[in-house]
Coordinates of C-alpha atoms and ligand atoms in Angstrom, one line a residue:
Chain A
M718 CA -7.4 -11.4 -12.4
N719 CA -8.9 -14.8 -11.8
G720 CA -5.5 -16.3 -11.7
V721 CA -4.5 -14.1 -8.8
E722 CA -7.7 -15.0 -7.0
R723 CA -7.1 -18.7 -7.5
R724 CA -3.6 -18.5 -6.2
K725 CA -4.7 -16.6 -3.2
N726 CA -7.4 -19.1 -2.4
L727 CA -4.9 -21.9 -2.7
Q728 CA -2.6 -20.1 -0.3
R729 CA -5.4 -19.6 2.2
F730 CA -6.4 -23.3 1.9
S731 CA -2.8 -24.4 2.6
I732 CA -2.6 -22.2 5.7
L733 CA -5.8 -23.7 7.1
A734 CA -4.6 -27.2 6.1
T735 CA -1.2 -26.6 7.8
F736 CA -2.8 -25.6 11.0
S737 CA -5.0 -28.7 10.9
V738 CA -2.1 -31.0 10.3
L739 CA -0.2 -29.4 13.2
I740 CA -3.1 -29.8 15.5
L741 CA -3.3 -33.5 14.5
I742 CA 0.4 -34.0 15.3
V743 CA 0.1 -32.3 18.7
F744 CA -3.0 -34.3 19.3
V745 CA -1.1 -37.5 18.8
I746 CA 1.8 -36.4 20.9
S747 CA -0.6 -35.2 23.6
M748 CA -2.4 -38.6 23.6
N749 CA 1.0 -40.1 24.2
T750 CA 2.1 -37.9 27.1
G751 CA 1.0 -38.1 30.7
F752 CA 1.5 -40.0 33.8
S753 CA 1.2 -43.5 32.3
R754 CA 2.9 -43.7 29.0
L755 CA 1.3 -45.4 26.0
S756 CA 3.2 -46.0 22.8
P757 CA 1.9 -44.4 19.6
L758 CA 0.9 -47.8 18.3
E759 CA -1.1 -48.5 21.5
V760 CA -2.8 -45.2 21.1
F761 CA -3.9 -45.9 17.6
Q762 CA -5.0 -49.4 18.5
T763 CA -7.0 -48.1 21.4
L764 CA -8.5 -45.3 19.3
F765 CA -9.8 -47.8 16.8
G766 CA -11.2 -49.9 19.6
M767 CA -8.5 -52.5 20.0
G768 CA -7.0 -51.5 23.3
N769 CA -7.4 -53.2 26.7
E770 CA -9.6 -51.8 29.4
K771 CA -6.9 -49.8 31.2
Q772 CA -5.7 -48.2 28.0
Q773 CA -9.3 -47.3 27.1
L774 CA -9.8 -45.7 30.5
I775 CA -6.7 -43.6 30.2
L776 CA -7.4 -42.4 26.7
F777 CA -11.1 -42.0 26.6
E778 CA -11.9 -40.9 30.2
F779 CA -8.8 -38.9 31.1
R780 CA -6.8 -37.7 28.1
L781 CA -9.3 -37.3 25.4
P782 CA -11.8 -35.0 27.2
R783 CA -9.0 -32.8 28.4
I784 CA -7.6 -32.6 24.9
V785 CA -11.0 -31.8 23.4
I786 CA -11.6 -29.1 26.1
S787 CA -8.2 -27.5 25.3
L788 CA -9.1 -27.5 21.6
L789 CA -12.5 -26.0 22.1
A790 CA -11.4 -23.4 24.7
G791 CA -8.4 -22.4 22.6
A792 CA -10.6 -21.9 19.5
G793 CA -13.3 -20.1 21.5
L794 CA -10.9 -17.7 23.1
A795 CA -9.2 -16.9 19.8
V796 CA -12.4 -16.3 18.0
S797 CA -13.6 -14.1 20.8
G798 CA -10.3 -12.1 20.5
C799 CA -10.7 -11.9 16.8
I800 CA -14.1 -10.2 17.2
M801 CA -12.7 -7.8 19.8
Q802 CA -9.8 -6.9 17.6
G803 CA -12.0 -6.4 14.5
I804 CA -14.5 -4.2 16.3
S805 CA -12.0 -2.1 18.3
R806 CA -9.6 -1.8 15.4
N807 CA -6.9 -2.5 17.9
A808 CA -4.5 -5.5 17.6
L809 CA -3.9 -5.4 21.4
A810 CA -7.6 -6.0 22.3
D811 CA -8.7 -9.4 23.6
P812 CA -11.5 -10.9 25.7
S813 CA -9.7 -9.9 28.9
I814 CA -10.7 -6.3 28.0
L815 CA -14.3 -7.2 28.8
G816 CA -13.2 -8.2 32.3
I817 CA -14.2 -11.8 31.5
S818 CA -11.8 -13.8 33.5
H819 CA -11.8 -11.3 36.4
G820 CA -15.6 -11.5 36.6
A821 CA -15.4 -15.2 36.6
G822 CA -12.7 -15.3 39.2
L823 CA -14.5 -12.8 41.5
M824 CA -17.7 -14.8 41.3
V825 CA -16.0 -18.0 42.3
V826 CA -14.1 -16.3 45.2
L827 CA -17.3 -14.6 46.4
Y828 CA -19.1 -18.0 46.5
L829 CA -16.2 -19.6 48.4
S830 CA -15.9 -16.8 50.9
F831 CA -19.6 -17.1 51.8
F832 CA -19.9 -20.9 51.6
P833 CA -16.3 -22.0 52.5
T834 CA -17.3 -25.6 53.1
H835 CA -19.2 -26.2 50.0
L836 CA -16.6 -27.3 47.5
D837 CA -18.6 -30.6 47.0
V838 CA -21.0 -29.1 44.6
P839 CA -22.4 -30.7 41.4
V840 CA -19.8 -30.8 38.7
L841 CA -21.0 -27.9 36.6
F842 CA -21.9 -25.7 39.5
L843 CA -18.7 -23.7 39.6
P844 CA -18.4 -23.3 35.8
V845 CA -22.0 -22.0 35.7
L846 CA -21.1 -19.5 38.5
A847 CA -18.0 -18.4 36.7
F848 CA -20.0 -18.0 33.5
I849 CA -22.5 -15.8 35.2
G850 CA -19.7 -13.8 36.7
S851 CA -18.0 -13.2 33.4
L852 CA -21.1 -12.1 31.7
L853 CA -21.9 -9.7 34.5
A854 CA -18.5 -8.2 34.2
A855 CA -18.8 -7.8 30.4
A856 CA -22.2 -6.2 30.8
L857 CA -20.7 -3.7 33.3
V858 CA -18.0 -2.8 30.8
F859 CA -20.6 -2.4 28.0
G860 CA -22.8 -0.3 30.2
L861 CA -20.1 2.0 31.3
S862 CA -18.7 2.6 27.8
Y863 CA -21.9 3.0 25.8
Q864 CA -22.6 6.7 25.0
K865 CA -25.9 8.1 24.0
Y866 CA -24.9 10.1 20.9
E867 CA -21.9 8.3 19.6
G868 CA -22.7 4.7 20.5
L869 CA -19.9 2.4 21.4
L870 CA -16.5 4.0 20.9
P871 CA -13.7 1.4 20.7
T872 CA -11.2 3.5 22.6
R873 CA -13.6 4.1 25.5
L874 CA -14.4 0.4 25.6
V875 CA -10.7 -0.5 25.9
L876 CA -10.1 2.0 28.7
T877 CA -13.2 1.1 30.6
G878 CA -12.3 -2.6 30.3
V879 CA -8.9 -2.1 31.7
A880 CA -10.3 -0.1 34.6
V881 CA -13.1 -2.6 35.4
A882 CA -10.6 -5.5 35.2
A883 CA -8.3 -3.8 37.6
G884 CA -11.2 -3.1 40.0
L885 CA -12.5 -6.6 40.0
S886 CA -9.1 -8.1 40.4
A887 CA -8.4 -5.9 43.5
L888 CA -11.7 -6.9 45.0
M889 CA -10.8 -10.5 44.3
T890 CA -7.4 -10.2 46.0
V891 CA -9.0 -8.7 49.1
L892 CA -11.6 -11.4 49.3
S893 CA -9.2 -14.2 48.8
L894 CA -7.0 -13.1 51.7
R895 CA -9.8 -14.3 53.9
L896 CA -10.0 -17.7 52.4
S897 CA -8.6 -20.8 54.1
R898 CA -5.3 -22.1 52.7
E899 CA -6.9 -25.0 50.8
L900 CA -9.5 -22.8 49.2
Y901 CA -7.0 -20.2 48.4
Q902 CA -4.9 -22.9 46.7
F903 CA -8.0 -23.9 44.7
V904 CA -8.6 -20.3 43.5
A905 CA -5.0 -19.7 42.7
V906 CA -4.9 -22.9 40.5
W907 CA -8.1 -21.8 38.8
L908 CA -6.8 -18.3 38.1
A909 CA -3.6 -19.7 36.7
G910 CA -5.6 -21.4 34.0
S911 CA -5.3 -25.1 34.8
I912 CA -7.7 -26.9 32.4
W913 CA -9.8 -27.9 35.4
G914 CA -12.8 -29.4 33.7
T915 CA -11.5 -32.7 32.4
T916 CA -14.5 -34.9 32.0
W917 CA -17.0 -35.3 29.2
D918 CA -19.5 -33.4 31.2
Y919 CA -17.5 -30.3 30.7
V920 CA -17.1 -31.0 27.0
L921 CA -20.9 -31.4 26.7
A922 CA -21.5 -28.1 28.6
L923 CA -19.0 -26.1 26.4
L924 CA -19.8 -27.6 23.0
P925 CA -23.2 -26.1 22.4
W926 CA -22.0 -22.6 23.2
I927 CA -19.1 -23.0 20.8
V928 CA -21.1 -24.4 18.0
V929 CA -24.0 -21.9 18.2
L930 CA -21.8 -18.8 18.7
F931 CA -19.3 -19.9 16.0
A932 CA -22.1 -20.3 13.5
F933 CA -23.5 -16.9 14.4
V934 CA -20.2 -15.1 14.2
Y935 CA -19.3 -16.8 11.0
Y936 CA -22.6 -15.7 9.5
K937 CA -21.5 -12.1 10.5
A938 CA -18.1 -12.4 8.8
L939 CA -18.9 -9.7 6.2
V940 CA -20.3 -7.4 8.8
L941 CA -17.2 -7.8 10.9
D942 CA -15.1 -6.8 7.8
V943 CA -17.2 -3.7 7.3
L944 CA -17.0 -2.8 11.0
S945 CA -13.2 -3.0 10.9
F946 CA -13.2 0.1 8.7
G947 CA -14.4 2.2 11.6
N948 CA -17.7 3.7 12.5
N949 CA -17.9 6.3 9.8
V950 CA -17.1 4.1 6.8
A951 CA -19.2 1.2 8.2
T952 CA -22.3 3.4 8.6
G953 CA -21.7 4.9 5.2
L954 CA -21.8 1.3 3.7
G955 CA -25.1 0.7 5.5
A956 CA -24.1 -1.3 8.5
S957 CA -26.2 -0.6 11.7
V958 CA -23.0 -0.1 13.6
S959 CA -24.2 0.2 17.2
K960 CA -26.6 -2.8 16.9
E961 CA -24.0 -5.0 15.2
Q962 CA -21.3 -4.1 17.7
V963 CA -23.5 -5.0 20.6
K964 CA -24.5 -8.3 19.1
L965 CA -21.0 -9.3 18.2
L966 CA -19.5 -8.1 21.5
A967 CA -22.2 -10.2 23.3
A968 CA -21.1 -13.2 21.2
A969 CA -17.5 -12.5 22.0
A970 CA -18.3 -12.2 25.7
G971 CA -20.4 -15.4 25.6
L972 CA -17.6 -17.4 23.9
A973 CA -14.9 -16.2 26.3
A974 CA -17.1 -16.7 29.3
A975 CA -18.0 -20.3 28.4
C976 CA -14.3 -21.1 27.7
V977 CA -12.9 -19.4 30.8
S978 CA -15.4 -21.1 33.0
V979 CA -14.0 -24.6 32.2
S980 CA -10.4 -23.7 31.4
G981 CA -9.7 -21.1 34.1
G982 CA -8.1 -17.8 33.6
I983 CA -6.1 -18.3 30.4
G984 CA -4.9 -15.0 28.9
F985 CA -3.1 -14.2 25.7
I986 CA -4.7 -16.9 23.5
G987 CA -7.3 -14.4 22.5
L988 CA -4.5 -12.0 21.7
I989 CA -2.0 -14.2 19.9
G990 CA -4.3 -16.5 18.1
P991 CA -6.1 -14.0 16.0
H992 CA -3.0 -11.9 15.5
L993 CA -1.0 -14.8 14.2
A994 CA -3.9 -15.7 12.0
R995 CA -4.2 -12.2 10.6
R996 CA -0.5 -12.1 9.7
L997 CA -0.8 -15.3 7.8
I998 CA -4.2 -15.0 6.1
G999 CA -5.1 -11.3 6.0
P1000 CA -8.0 -9.2 7.3
N1001 CA -10.9 -11.0 5.6
H1002 CA -13.0 -12.5 8.4
K1003 CA -14.4 -15.3 6.2
Y1004 CA -10.9 -16.8 6.4
L1005 CA -9.6 -15.0 9.5
L1006 CA -12.2 -16.5 11.8
P1007 CA -11.5 -20.1 11.0
A1008 CA -7.8 -19.5 11.0
S1009 CA -8.0 -17.8 14.4
A1010 CA -10.0 -20.8 15.8
L1011 CA -7.4 -23.2 14.5
A1012 CA -4.5 -21.1 15.8
G1013 CA -6.1 -20.8 19.2
A1014 CA -6.8 -24.5 19.4
L1015 CA -3.3 -25.4 18.4
L1016 CA -1.7 -22.9 20.9
L1017 CA -3.8 -24.0 23.9
L1018 CA -3.4 -27.8 23.2
T1019 CA 0.4 -27.3 22.7
A1020 CA 0.6 -25.2 25.9
D1021 CA -1.3 -27.8 27.9
T1022 CA 0.8 -30.7 26.4
I1023 CA 4.0 -28.9 27.3
G1024 CA 2.7 -28.1 30.7
R1025 CA 1.9 -31.8 31.3
T1026 CA 5.3 -33.0 30.0
I1027 CA 8.0 -30.7 31.0
L1028 CA 8.1 -31.3 34.8
Q1029 CA 6.6 -34.8 35.0
P1030 CA 5.1 -36.0 37.2
S1031 CA 3.9 -32.6 38.4
E1032 CA 2.4 -30.2 35.8
I1033 CA 2.6 -26.6 34.9
H1034 CA -0.8 -25.0 34.3
A1035 CA -1.6 -24.3 30.7
G1036 CA -2.3 -20.7 31.5
I1037 CA 1.2 -20.2 32.8
V1038 CA 2.8 -21.9 29.7
V1039 CA 0.7 -19.6 27.5
A1040 CA 1.8 -16.6 29.5
I1041 CA 5.4 -17.5 29.2
I1042 CA 5.1 -17.5 25.4
G1043 CA 2.5 -14.8 25.3
A1044 CA 4.1 -12.1 27.4
P1045 CA 7.1 -11.6 25.1
Y1046 CA 4.8 -11.7 22.0
F1047 CA 2.7 -9.0 23.6
L1048 CA 5.8 -6.8 24.2
Y1049 CA 6.8 -7.5 20.6
L1050 CA 3.4 -6.3 19.4
L1051 CA 3.6 -3.2 21.6
A1052 CA 7.1 -2.4 20.2
R1053 CA 5.9 -2.8 16.7
S1054 CA 2.8 -0.6 17.2
N1055 CA 4.9 2.3 18.4
H1056 CA 6.2 2.9 14.8
Chain B
M1051 CA -33.0 16.0 -2.8
I1052 CA -31.4 16.7 0.6
V1053 CA -32.5 19.6 2.9
T1054 CA -31.4 20.4 6.4
E1055 CA -33.8 22.0 8.9
N1056 CA -32.4 24.0 11.8
L1057 CA -29.5 21.6 12.4
D1058 CA -27.6 22.0 15.7
I1059 CA -24.6 19.7 15.7
A1060 CA -22.3 19.2 18.7
Y1061 CA -19.4 17.1 19.8
D1062 CA -20.0 16.3 23.5
Q1063 CA -21.2 19.7 24.7
T1064 CA -19.5 22.1 22.3
L1065 CA -21.9 23.3 19.6
I1066 CA -20.1 23.3 16.3
V1067 CA -23.0 24.0 13.9
K1068 CA -25.9 26.3 14.8
Q1069 CA -29.3 26.4 13.1
L1070 CA -28.1 25.2 9.7
N1071 CA -30.5 25.4 6.8
V1072 CA -29.1 24.3 3.5
E1073 CA -30.5 22.7 0.3
I1074 CA -28.5 20.4 -1.9
P1075 CA -29.8 20.9 -5.4
P1076 CA -30.5 17.5 -7.0
H1077 CA -28.5 16.4 -10.1
K1078 CA -25.9 19.1 -9.5
I1079 CA -22.4 19.3 -8.2
T1080 CA -22.2 21.2 -4.9
A1081 CA -19.0 22.4 -3.3
L1082 CA -18.7 23.1 0.4
V1083 CA -15.9 25.6 1.1
G1084 CA -14.6 27.2 4.2
A1085 CA -11.5 27.5 6.4
N1086 CA -10.0 24.6 8.5
G1087 CA -12.2 23.8 11.4
S1088 CA -15.2 25.7 10.1
G1089 CA -17.3 22.6 10.3
K1090 CA -17.5 21.3 6.7
S1091 CA -16.7 17.7 7.6
T1092 CA -19.1 17.8 10.5
I1093 CA -21.9 19.1 8.3
L1094 CA -21.1 16.5 5.6
K1095 CA -21.1 13.6 8.1
T1096 CA -24.4 14.7 9.6
M1097 CA -26.1 15.1 6.2
A1098 CA -24.9 11.5 5.5
R1099 CA -26.3 10.3 8.8
L1100 CA -22.8 9.4 10.2
M1101 CA -23.4 11.7 13.1
K1102 CA -26.7 12.4 14.9
P1103 CA -27.6 16.1 15.2
K1104 CA -28.3 17.6 18.6
S1105 CA -31.5 18.9 17.2
G1106 CA -33.1 19.5 13.8
H1107 CA -33.5 17.2 10.8
V1108 CA -31.8 16.1 7.6
L1109 CA -34.4 15.2 5.0
L1110 CA -33.7 12.9 2.1
D1111 CA -36.6 13.1 -0.3
G1112 CA -38.7 14.5 2.4
K1113 CA -38.0 11.8 5.0
A1114 CA -35.8 12.2 8.1
I1115 CA -32.5 10.4 7.1
H1116 CA -31.7 9.4 10.6
R1117 CA -34.9 7.4 10.9
L1118 CA -34.5 5.5 7.5
K1119 CA -33.0 2.1 7.4
T1120 CA -29.2 2.7 7.1
K1121 CA -28.8 0.0 4.5
E1122 CA -31.5 1.6 2.3
V1123 CA -29.8 5.0 2.7
A1124 CA -26.5 3.3 1.6
K1125 CA -28.1 2.4 -1.7
Q1126 CA -29.0 6.1 -2.2
L1127 CA -26.0 7.8 -0.8
A1128 CA -22.3 7.0 -0.7
I1129 CA -19.8 9.0 1.4
L1130 CA -16.0 9.2 1.4
P1131 CA -15.1 10.5 4.8
Q1132 CA -11.9 12.5 5.4
N1133 CA -8.9 10.3 6.2
P1134 CA -10.5 6.8 6.2
T1135 CA -8.2 3.9 7.2
A1136 CA -8.3 0.3 6.0
P1137 CA -7.3 -2.7 8.1
E1138 CA -3.7 -3.7 7.6
G1139 CA -3.1 -6.0 4.6
M1140 CA -6.4 -5.3 2.8
T1141 CA -6.0 -5.2 -0.9
V1142 CA -7.4 -2.5 -3.2
I1143 CA -9.7 -4.9 -4.9
D1144 CA -11.1 -6.2 -1.6
L1145 CA -11.6 -2.6 -0.4
V1146 CA -13.5 -1.8 -3.6
T1147 CA -15.6 -5.0 -3.2
Y1148 CA -16.9 -3.8 0.2
G1149 CA -18.5 -0.9 -1.7
R1150 CA -21.0 -3.5 -2.8
F1151 CA -22.0 -4.3 0.8
P1152 CA -25.3 -2.4 0.7
H1153 CA -26.4 -4.5 -2.3
Q1154 CA -25.4 -7.8 -0.8
R1155 CA -27.1 -10.0 1.8
G1156 CA -25.8 -12.7 4.2
F1157 CA -22.5 -14.1 3.1
G1158 CA -22.2 -11.7 0.2
S1159 CA -21.3 -13.8 -2.8
L1160 CA -20.8 -11.5 -5.8
T1161 CA -23.1 -11.4 -8.7
Q1162 CA -21.9 -10.7 -12.3
K1163 CA -23.2 -7.2 -11.9
D1164 CA -21.2 -6.7 -8.7
K1165 CA -18.1 -7.8 -10.4
E1166 CA -18.6 -5.5 -13.4
V1167 CA -19.2 -2.5 -11.2
I1168 CA -16.1 -3.3 -9.1
L1169 CA -13.9 -3.5 -12.3
W1170 CA -15.4 -0.3 -13.6
A1171 CA -14.7 1.5 -10.4
I1172 CA -11.1 0.4 -10.4
E1173 CA -10.6 1.4 -14.0
A1174 CA -12.4 4.7 -13.6
T1175 CA -10.0 5.7 -10.9
G1176 CA -7.0 4.3 -12.7
M1177 CA -6.2 1.7 -10.1
E1178 CA -5.8 -1.3 -12.3
E1179 CA -2.1 -1.8 -11.7
F1180 CA -2.5 -1.5 -7.9
A1181 CA -5.6 -3.8 -7.7
Y1182 CA -3.8 -6.5 -5.7
R1183 CA -1.6 -4.3 -3.5
P1184 CA -2.4 -3.8 0.2
V1185 CA -4.0 -0.3 0.7
D1186 CA -1.7 0.5 3.6
Q1187 CA 1.3 0.2 1.3
L1188 CA 0.2 2.7 -1.3
S1189 CA 1.1 6.4 -1.6
G1190 CA -1.3 8.9 -0.2
G1191 CA -2.8 9.7 -3.6
Q1192 CA -3.1 6.1 -4.7
R1193 CA -4.8 5.3 -1.4
Q1194 CA -7.2 8.2 -1.9
R1195 CA -8.2 6.9 -5.4
A1196 CA -8.8 3.4 -3.9
W1197 CA -11.3 4.9 -1.5
I1198 CA -12.9 6.9 -4.2
A1199 CA -13.3 3.7 -6.1
M1200 CA -15.0 2.1 -3.1
A1201 CA -17.5 4.9 -2.9
L1202 CA -18.1 4.6 -6.7
A1203 CA -18.7 0.9 -6.4
Q1204 CA -21.6 1.7 -4.1
E1205 CA -23.3 3.0 -7.3
T1206 CA -25.5 5.5 -5.6
P1207 CA -27.4 8.5 -7.2
I1208 CA -25.9 10.7 -4.4
L1209 CA -22.2 10.9 -3.8
F1210 CA -20.6 12.8 -0.9
L1211 CA -16.8 13.3 -0.9
D1212 CA -14.8 15.0 1.8
E1213 CA -11.7 16.5 0.2
P1214 CA -11.4 14.0 -2.7
T1215 CA -8.4 15.8 -4.2
T1216 CA -6.2 15.9 -1.1
F1217 CA -2.9 14.1 -1.6
L1218 CA -3.4 14.1 -5.3
D1219 CA -0.9 15.6 -7.8
M1220 CA -2.3 18.1 -10.3
A1221 CA -3.1 15.7 -13.0
H1222 CA -4.8 13.3 -10.7
Q1223 CA -6.8 16.1 -9.1
L1224 CA -8.2 17.0 -12.5
E1225 CA -8.7 13.3 -13.3
V1226 CA -10.9 12.9 -10.2
L1227 CA -12.8 16.1 -10.8
N1228 CA -13.3 15.2 -14.5
L1229 CA -14.6 11.8 -13.4
L1230 CA -17.1 13.5 -11.0
E1231 CA -18.2 15.8 -13.8
E1232 CA -18.7 12.9 -16.1
L1233 CA -20.7 11.0 -13.5
H1234 CA -22.9 14.1 -13.2
E1235 CA -23.3 14.6 -16.9
K1236 CA -23.9 11.0 -18.0
E1237 CA -25.9 9.8 -15.0
Q1238 CA -27.2 13.0 -13.4
R1239 CA -25.7 12.0 -10.1
T1240 CA -26.0 14.5 -7.2
I1241 CA -22.5 15.2 -5.9
V1242 CA -21.5 17.1 -2.8
M1243 CA -17.8 17.7 -2.2
V1244 CA -15.6 19.5 0.3
V1245 CA -12.8 21.3 -1.6
H1246 CA -10.1 23.7 -0.5
D1247 CA -9.2 25.0 -4.0
L1248 CA -11.8 27.7 -4.8
N1249 CA -10.9 27.6 -8.4
H1250 CA -11.7 23.9 -8.6
A1251 CA -15.0 24.7 -6.9
S1252 CA -15.8 27.4 -9.4
R1253 CA -14.8 25.3 -12.4
Y1254 CA -16.6 22.1 -11.4
A1255 CA -19.4 23.0 -9.1
H1256 CA -22.8 24.4 -10.1
H1257 CA -23.6 25.4 -6.5
M1258 CA -21.3 26.6 -3.8
I1259 CA -21.9 26.8 0.0
A1260 CA -19.4 29.0 1.9
I1261 CA -19.2 28.0 5.6
K1262 CA -17.8 30.0 8.5
K1263 CA -17.8 28.8 12.1
G1264 CA -20.7 26.4 11.4
T1265 CA -23.0 28.8 9.6
V1266 CA -23.6 29.6 6.0
V1267 CA -22.2 32.9 4.9
K1268 CA -23.4 32.6 1.3
A1269 CA -24.9 29.9 -0.9
G1270 CA -25.4 30.2 -4.7
T1271 CA -23.7 29.8 -8.0
P1272 CA -19.9 30.2 -8.2
M1273 CA -20.5 33.7 -9.7
E1274 CA -22.5 34.7 -6.7
V1275 CA -20.2 33.2 -4.1
M1276 CA -16.9 34.1 -5.5
Q1277 CA -16.9 37.8 -4.5
P1278 CA -14.0 39.5 -2.8
D1279 CA -16.0 40.6 0.3
I1280 CA -17.4 37.1 0.8
I1281 CA -14.1 35.4 0.4
E1282 CA -12.5 37.9 2.8
E1283 CA -15.2 37.1 5.4
V1284 CA -15.0 33.3 5.0
F1285 CA -11.2 32.9 4.6
G1286 CA -9.7 36.1 5.9
I1287 CA -7.8 36.8 2.7
Q1288 CA -7.9 39.6 0.2
C1289 CA -8.2 38.6 -3.5
D1290 CA -8.9 39.7 -7.0
I1291 CA -11.6 37.9 -8.9
I1292 CA -10.9 37.6 -12.6
Q1293 CA -12.6 35.8 -15.4
D1294 CA -11.1 32.6 -16.6
P1295 CA -10.4 33.3 -20.2
R1296 CA -11.2 29.7 -21.2
T1297 CA -14.4 29.1 -19.4
G1298 CA -15.6 32.6 -18.4
L1299 CA -15.9 31.4 -14.8
P1300 CA -14.6 33.4 -11.8
L1301 CA -11.0 32.7 -10.7
C1302 CA -9.7 33.8 -7.3
L1303 CA -6.2 35.3 -7.1
P1304 CA -5.3 36.0 -3.4
Y1305 CA -2.8 38.7 -2.7
A1306 CA -2.9 39.4 1.1
I1307 CA -4.1 38.2 4.4
S1308 CA -6.7 40.5 6.0
R1309 CA -5.3 42.5 8.9
S1310 CA -7.6 41.1 11.5
Q1311 CA -6.6 37.5 10.6
K1312 CA -2.9 38.2 11.2
E1313 CA -1.1 37.1 14.3
P1314 CA -1.1 40.0 16.8
V1315 CA 2.3 41.7 16.8
I1316 CA 3.7 42.1 20.2
V1317 CA 6.3 44.9 20.5
Ligands
LIG430 N1 -14.4 14.2 17.2 C1 -14.4 15.5 17.6 N2 -14.6 15.8 18.9 C2 -14.6 17.1 19.3 N3 -14.5 18.2 18.4 C3 -14.3 17.9 17.1 C4 -14.3 16.6 16.6 N4 -14.2 16.6 15.3 C5 -14.1 17.9 14.9 N5 -14.2 18.7 16.0 C6 -14.2 20.2 16.0 O1 -15.3 20.6 15.3 C7 -14.9 21.7 14.5 C8 -15.2 21.5 13.0 O2 -14.5 20.4 12.6 P1 -14.6 19.8 11.1 O3 -13.8 18.6 11.0 O4 -16.0 19.8 10.7 O5 -13.9 21.0 10.3 P2 -13.6 21.1 8.7 O6 -14.3 22.3 8.2 O7 -13.9 19.8 8.0 O8 -12.0 21.4 8.7 P3 -10.9 20.9 7.7 O9 -10.8 21.8 6.6 O10 -9.6 21.1 8.5 O11 -11.1 19.5 7.4 C9 -13.4 22.0 14.8 O12 -13.3 23.1 15.6 C10 -13.0 20.7 15.4 O13 -12.0 21.0 16.3
LIG431 MG1 -12.8 18.4 7.2

């Protein structure tokens, strides 16, 4: 008995370690790619404080913050998706079901259509606006899917989410038709999921959300396990199903909203990250949550790095790279779930 | 001791159960019987606080069960719902381990006691050889036994089971029923089960409740409930009741479907 347990733990540990090593490799590659090339040796020298001023500027002020944002946002989106999938018992659920990125997008577009000349705002103004927009959208989806007698029913949540997202996105399209070309361009880039916050300010704004919400969600790992048995079994085991669902969905919404507001509308990470992790490490959230975070971080950093390299000197937005990989994966999932 | 007071239970607007008053005798095995769709699962779920009634109460030791802390109830009462599903890839031993959830806090590290109970539950249901297999890759009967093991691991004085013997072959049906009987005899647990086989109900239960369209037609000992006219009313079949030569308990031998229950014949 114990032998089997030990072997399993070893297996889990090696999966987490492999993810970490892969992230490290992509990190080094990413540090090396960009408009001005530095050799790996120069990168290492600079990282350990032995580079010249120009090298330091490139690495520490341009590349590193962007890499850190990609890692944080990727991890956050994947953990958010992991929560959504656990609670809804649906492998196709992800934060977009809560209308997160549509809410954020709509809020930004609303602001720009009423104050079209005010793009010169303090750095964190637009992310904060986007954050508020996403939370409002999530609250709307909750509100519409909550039922008095039965509480939160996963299927209803998914359907409401799809409807709300479609509505918000239609509204956004109508509004953005009235924007000037430049502003429209700006919005389009944001929606495509360019990692737009690329300074340390954004890292500092995102980090506390990630740390606090990760800690909370990880503390709830066992509850998430129990909720993934469905409402009946979970209640029978003594979980306060409605309360826990609301708390965890709020955490999922908060995570996704914080990420999307600095990374733009990046889809699929919240779907693929946790799904990949679940296939490798199993349904136990104590291991699944960290594995999802690592998978999400790896995916988004890789996507952003590819996007920056492939068409140099111009770049493809990370969100588009993710979608190019994500869409076929999504179809594959759909095909599989038909059996 | 569980009592229901004037329970009305509804899904959305359709009232399924009307003015239900039943008593579950403590330290006994109770069988709920009735036709498909008569409301057995609905009643069981409401008595176990998985569903809220539209009106009325369920009292557990005199207190309204829906107002009690759900985790405290889970230490008193375990329920195996009909057709539960486990997340893909979850192993039997992990599933059974979650049965300890009501007794754990926070991260849920297992105590020595927890581990012993988990092993006992796996052995009692004969699941040793499947302990590390994913639940979704088991046969229907093996899966059913894994879920029973989870309910057993909860170690509660009250145990509710919705059709614990479905999917099981005859030997495993008897095995599960014997296990329940043993739990009752050794530990005086209160057991409520939904069963379709009337002869199993008669053989293993001390108390039977016959349900038709959400109301109680008859509650009492197997002797009192296993009457041809009651069975005809509840199930729409005609039967002979004979005495089991081995136990002296009533056995039901159906021989015909009542006329009113048959499909109307169109000429
Ligand atoms: N989730 C639901 N929503 C609406 N109606 C439901 C729901 N679940 C059950 N019902 C209806 O309630 C009635 C009672 O169902 P219940 O599951 O309690 O029957 P049962 O006696 O357990 O039947 P079976 O022997 O087939 O398990 C049925 O008419 C059924 O169609
Ligand atoms: Mg039923």
